[in-house]
Amino acid sequence: MEAAKAIIEEEITTKLEISTNNSFCVADFGCSTGNNSFPAMHTIIESVKGKYESSGLKTPEFYVWFNDVISNDFNTLFSSLPPDRSYKAAAVAGDFHGRLLPPSSVHFAYSSCSLHWLTEVPKAAECLMSVWHGGEEREDAYDAYLRQLERDLESFLKCRAVEMVEGGLMALLIPGVPEFWDPQKEYTVGSVVELIRSSLLDMAKKGRLSYAKLETFNIPYHFPTPKEVRAILEKSNSFNIERMDILKNGTFLNVDGHVACFRAVHQNMFTLKFGAETVDETFDLLKKKLQSSPAFTNPLNDRTVFIVAILKHKHV
Ligand SMILES: C[S@@+](CC[C@H](N)C(=O)[O-])C[C@H]1O[C@@H](n2cnc3c(N)ncnc32)[C@H](O)[C@@H]1O
């Protein structure tokens, strides 16, 4: 994303504290197979190099730690590393809500489109129907999702606080939703999630999957508002918010694009929980629901946002 790139470049130029250290370590938390990670790592490293050059200091050696869950396809990542890269790469497999790297070793931490994934679906939202019904039950489920995101972000920041050098910078890109949007005319990524829930309920109504399975299943992520993210980040004792920008979603997906994107993310999860034979039908239902919602007729109605937060590790 060009806008996020410009923010990161500017923050490195103006806020990064550099030293005569001969190594500089960047870590990407939730890198997936690298497609989006490689350009981001390039941006960060080129900006840091520029900062060293303009300060007349010797450029350090660069290291990138690529982190994702242990089941991530690191083989694909390593076989597609850019051949002209100016860094050494290592994989760090594991949950980023726990400690992964040596103390005071990371100079720049990055995480894009990963932190909205929750470590677990909270108890009060465990039954898909409870989120779908209106009223108090729905509000309780929403609150439970938000509290889970808060707990998860807190543990992420606690671990990074140990791993990062004092004065180190962190860039977090989190997909989210605005405070308000008009569901008659506009939509967000959250609207698609609602339609996935509705498709699963329709599958149960048709007898294609059991209600019992929906009593112990819900979507394990929360798309926060910028206000929610700021409130959580402000509680950190270890990081200051240097800057927070709200970017518009620039992907402009049509209905098929939304279905493909959400299918890629949910296919394995739905196969494991509901059986491979239910997946095509669930996503056919989703497609029909998107096609019959007036807001989805125009990708320009998308009000999804990207929250870009730049944090600085406090000096103690
Ligand atoms: C939507 S992808 C984003 C990939 C890439 N960062 C990007 O911007 O396109 C989310 C990634 O976060 C990873 N992820 C989610 N939770 C994680 C966790 N607790 N620890 C490590 N990686 C995690 C997932 O495995 C997935 O590869």
Short mmCIF file of C-alpha atoms in Angstrom, two decimals, residues 84-268:
data_model
loop_
_atom_site.label_atom_id
_atom_site.label_comp_id
_atom_site.label_asym_id
_atom_site.label_seq_id
_atom_site.Cartn_x
_atom_site.Cartn_y
_atom_site.Cartn_z
CA ASP A 84 18.72 -8.86 -5.10
CA ARG A 85 17.79 -8.36 -1.42
CA SER A 86 20.25 -6.63 0.84
CA TYR A 87 19.46 -8.63 3.98
CA LYS A 88 19.99 -12.05 5.48
CA ALA A 89 16.76 -13.90 6.19
CA ALA A 90 15.67 -16.32 8.91
CA ALA A 91 12.36 -17.96 9.71
CA VAL A 92 10.88 -17.74 13.17
CA ALA A 93 7.95 -20.11 13.46
CA GLY A 94 5.54 -19.66 16.33
CA ASP A 95 2.72 -17.69 17.87
CA PHE A 96 3.56 -13.99 18.02
CA HIS A 97 1.58 -13.64 21.25
CA GLY A 98 4.50 -15.38 22.93
CA ARG A 99 8.23 -14.64 23.12
CA LEU A 100 10.06 -15.52 19.88
CA LEU A 101 13.31 -13.55 19.67
CA PRO A 102 16.28 -12.69 21.90
CA PRO A 103 15.96 -9.73 24.28
CA SER A 104 16.83 -6.29 22.84
CA SER A 105 17.49 -7.67 19.36
CA VAL A 106 14.83 -6.08 17.10
CA HIS A 107 15.33 -2.54 15.76
CA PHE A 108 12.17 -2.39 13.65
CA ALA A 109 9.05 -4.55 14.15
CA TYR A 110 6.39 -4.80 11.48
CA SER A 111 3.04 -6.56 11.32
CA SER A 112 0.45 -6.23 8.56
CA CYS A 113 -3.07 -7.64 8.41
CA SER A 114 -2.34 -10.20 11.14
CA LEU A 115 -3.19 -8.73 14.53
CA HIS A 116 -6.97 -8.87 14.05
CA TRP A 117 -6.67 -12.71 14.26
CA LEU A 118 -7.56 -13.76 17.78
CA THR A 119 -5.89 -16.49 19.80
CA GLU A 120 -9.37 -17.88 20.50
CA VAL A 121 -13.03 -17.09 20.04
CA PRO A 122 -14.12 -15.62 23.39
CA LYS A 123 -16.64 -17.63 25.46
CA ALA A 124 -19.51 -15.12 25.13
CA ALA A 125 -19.24 -15.25 21.32
CA GLU A 126 -18.58 -18.97 21.00
CA CYS A 127 -22.01 -19.67 19.54
CA LEU A 128 -22.40 -18.18 16.05
CA MET A 129 -26.13 -17.61 16.63
CA SER A 130 -25.42 -15.30 19.60
CA VAL A 131 -23.59 -12.85 17.34
CA TRP A 132 -26.28 -13.12 14.74
CA HIS A 133 -29.23 -12.34 17.09
CA GLY A 134 -29.84 -8.71 17.93
CA GLY A 135 -30.03 -6.99 21.32
CA GLU A 136 -27.98 -7.59 24.43
CA GLU A 137 -26.64 -10.97 23.39
CA ARG A 138 -25.11 -9.43 20.31
CA GLU A 139 -23.60 -6.57 22.29
CA ASP A 140 -22.12 -9.01 24.82
CA ALA A 141 -20.57 -10.99 21.99
CA TYR A 142 -19.16 -7.80 20.42
CA ASP A 143 -17.65 -6.75 23.76
CA ALA A 144 -16.17 -10.19 24.24
CA TYR A 145 -14.48 -10.02 20.83
CA LEU A 146 -13.09 -6.59 21.65
CA ARG A 147 -11.76 -7.72 25.06
CA GLN A 148 -10.09 -10.70 23.40
CA LEU A 149 -8.41 -8.40 20.88
CA GLU A 150 -7.27 -6.25 23.78
CA ARG A 151 -5.78 -9.24 25.64
CA ASP A 152 -4.07 -10.46 22.45
CA LEU A 153 -2.64 -7.06 21.52
CA GLU A 154 -1.39 -6.61 25.08
CA SER A 155 0.45 -9.92 25.02
CA PHE A 156 1.89 -9.10 21.57
CA LEU A 157 3.20 -5.76 22.84
CA LYS A 158 4.56 -7.24 26.10
CA CYS A 159 6.66 -9.75 24.17
CA ARG A 160 7.87 -7.17 21.65
CA ALA A 161 8.80 -4.85 24.52
CA VAL A 162 11.34 -7.47 25.66
CA GLU A 163 12.59 -8.22 22.17
CA MET A 164 12.98 -4.68 20.87
CA VAL A 165 15.85 -2.30 21.49
CA GLU A 166 15.01 0.91 23.36
CA GLY A 167 13.94 3.57 20.87
CA GLY A 168 13.08 0.91 18.26
CA LEU A 169 10.13 1.56 15.95
CA MET A 170 7.11 -0.63 15.24
CA ALA A 171 4.64 -0.33 12.34
CA LEU A 172 1.28 -2.05 12.78
CA LEU A 173 -1.18 -2.24 9.87
CA ILE A 174 -4.57 -3.46 11.07
CA PRO A 175 -7.67 -3.82 8.87
CA GLY A 176 -10.66 -2.26 10.56
CA VAL A 177 -13.99 -0.52 10.22
CA PRO A 178 -15.06 3.10 10.76
CA GLU A 179 -17.27 4.11 13.73
CA PHE A 180 -20.30 4.42 11.44
CA TRP A 181 -21.32 3.46 7.96
CA ASP A 182 -24.65 3.28 6.19
CA PRO A 183 -25.33 -0.44 5.57
CA GLN A 184 -27.96 0.44 2.96
CA LYS A 185 -25.41 2.17 0.74
CA GLU A 186 -21.99 1.16 2.07
CA TYR A 187 -20.18 -1.91 3.33
CA THR A 188 -17.01 -2.93 5.13
CA VAL A 189 -15.03 -6.13 5.57
CA GLY A 190 -17.22 -6.60 8.66
CA SER A 191 -20.31 -6.69 6.41
CA VAL A 192 -18.82 -9.62 4.47
CA VAL A 193 -18.18 -11.45 7.75
CA GLU A 194 -21.84 -10.96 8.72
CA LEU A 195 -22.87 -12.49 5.41
CA ILE A 196 -20.55 -15.46 6.00
CA ARG A 197 -22.25 -16.03 9.36
CA SER A 198 -25.63 -15.73 7.63
CA SER A 199 -24.53 -18.25 4.96
CA LEU A 200 -23.50 -20.75 7.63
CA LEU A 201 -26.86 -20.33 9.38
CA ASP A 202 -28.65 -20.90 6.06
CA MET A 203 -26.61 -24.08 5.63
CA ALA A 204 -27.86 -25.25 9.04
CA LYS A 205 -31.47 -24.31 8.16
CA LYS A 206 -31.17 -26.40 5.00
CA GLY A 207 -29.88 -29.32 7.05
CA ARG A 208 -26.52 -29.23 5.26
CA LEU A 209 -24.64 -28.76 8.52
CA SER A 210 -25.71 -29.27 12.10
CA TYR A 211 -26.81 -26.47 14.42
CA ALA A 212 -24.74 -28.19 17.12
CA LYS A 213 -21.58 -27.33 15.17
CA LEU A 214 -22.60 -23.67 15.02
CA GLU A 215 -23.02 -23.67 18.79
CA THR A 216 -19.29 -24.17 19.18
CA PHE A 217 -18.03 -22.13 16.24
CA ASN A 218 -17.51 -18.50 15.44
CA ILE A 219 -15.21 -16.38 13.32
CA PRO A 220 -11.88 -15.99 15.16
CA TYR A 221 -11.08 -12.37 14.36
CA HIS A 222 -12.27 -8.88 15.13
CA PHE A 223 -12.03 -5.89 12.81
CA PRO A 224 -11.65 -2.99 15.25
CA THR A 225 -12.43 0.68 14.85
CA PRO A 226 -9.48 3.13 14.98
CA LYS A 227 -10.79 4.37 18.35
CA GLU A 228 -10.68 0.82 19.78
CA VAL A 229 -7.12 0.32 18.57
CA ARG A 230 -5.96 3.66 19.97
CA ALA A 231 -7.52 2.92 23.38
CA ILE A 232 -5.70 -0.43 23.56
CA LEU A 233 -2.34 0.92 22.38
CA GLU A 234 -2.50 3.89 24.74
CA LYS A 235 -2.57 1.48 27.71
CA SER A 236 0.88 0.16 26.88
CA ASN A 237 3.59 1.07 29.40
CA SER A 238 6.33 0.14 26.95
CA PHE A 239 5.38 1.92 23.72
CA ASN A 240 4.38 5.45 22.75
CA ILE A 241 2.08 6.04 19.81
CA GLU A 242 4.10 8.25 17.48
CA ARG A 243 1.43 8.42 14.85
CA MET A 244 -1.83 6.79 13.81
CA ASP A 245 -3.29 7.15 10.31
CA ILE A 246 -6.57 5.83 8.97
CA LEU A 247 -6.22 4.79 5.33
CA LYS A 248 -9.02 3.93 2.94
CA ASN A 249 -9.08 0.44 1.50
CA GLY A 250 -7.67 0.66 -2.00
CA THR A 251 -8.34 -2.89 -3.20
CA PHE A 252 -11.78 -2.25 -4.79
CA LEU A 253 -12.85 -5.90 -4.97
CA ASN A 254 -15.97 -6.92 -6.88
CA VAL A 255 -18.26 -9.69 -5.59
CA ASP A 256 -16.12 -12.49 -7.05
CA GLY A 257 -13.05 -10.87 -5.51
CA HIS A 258 -14.64 -10.82 -2.05
CA VAL A 259 -15.70 -14.45 -2.35
CA ALA A 260 -12.23 -15.55 -3.53
CA CYS A 261 -10.50 -13.60 -0.80
CA PHE A 262 -12.71 -14.90 2.03
CA ARG A 263 -12.66 -18.42 0.64
CA ALA A 264 -8.85 -18.42 0.65
CA VAL A 265 -8.88 -17.43 4.32
CA HIS A 266 -11.69 -19.76 5.51
CA GLN A 267 -11.44 -22.83 3.30
CA ASN A 268 -9.28 -24.88 5.69
#
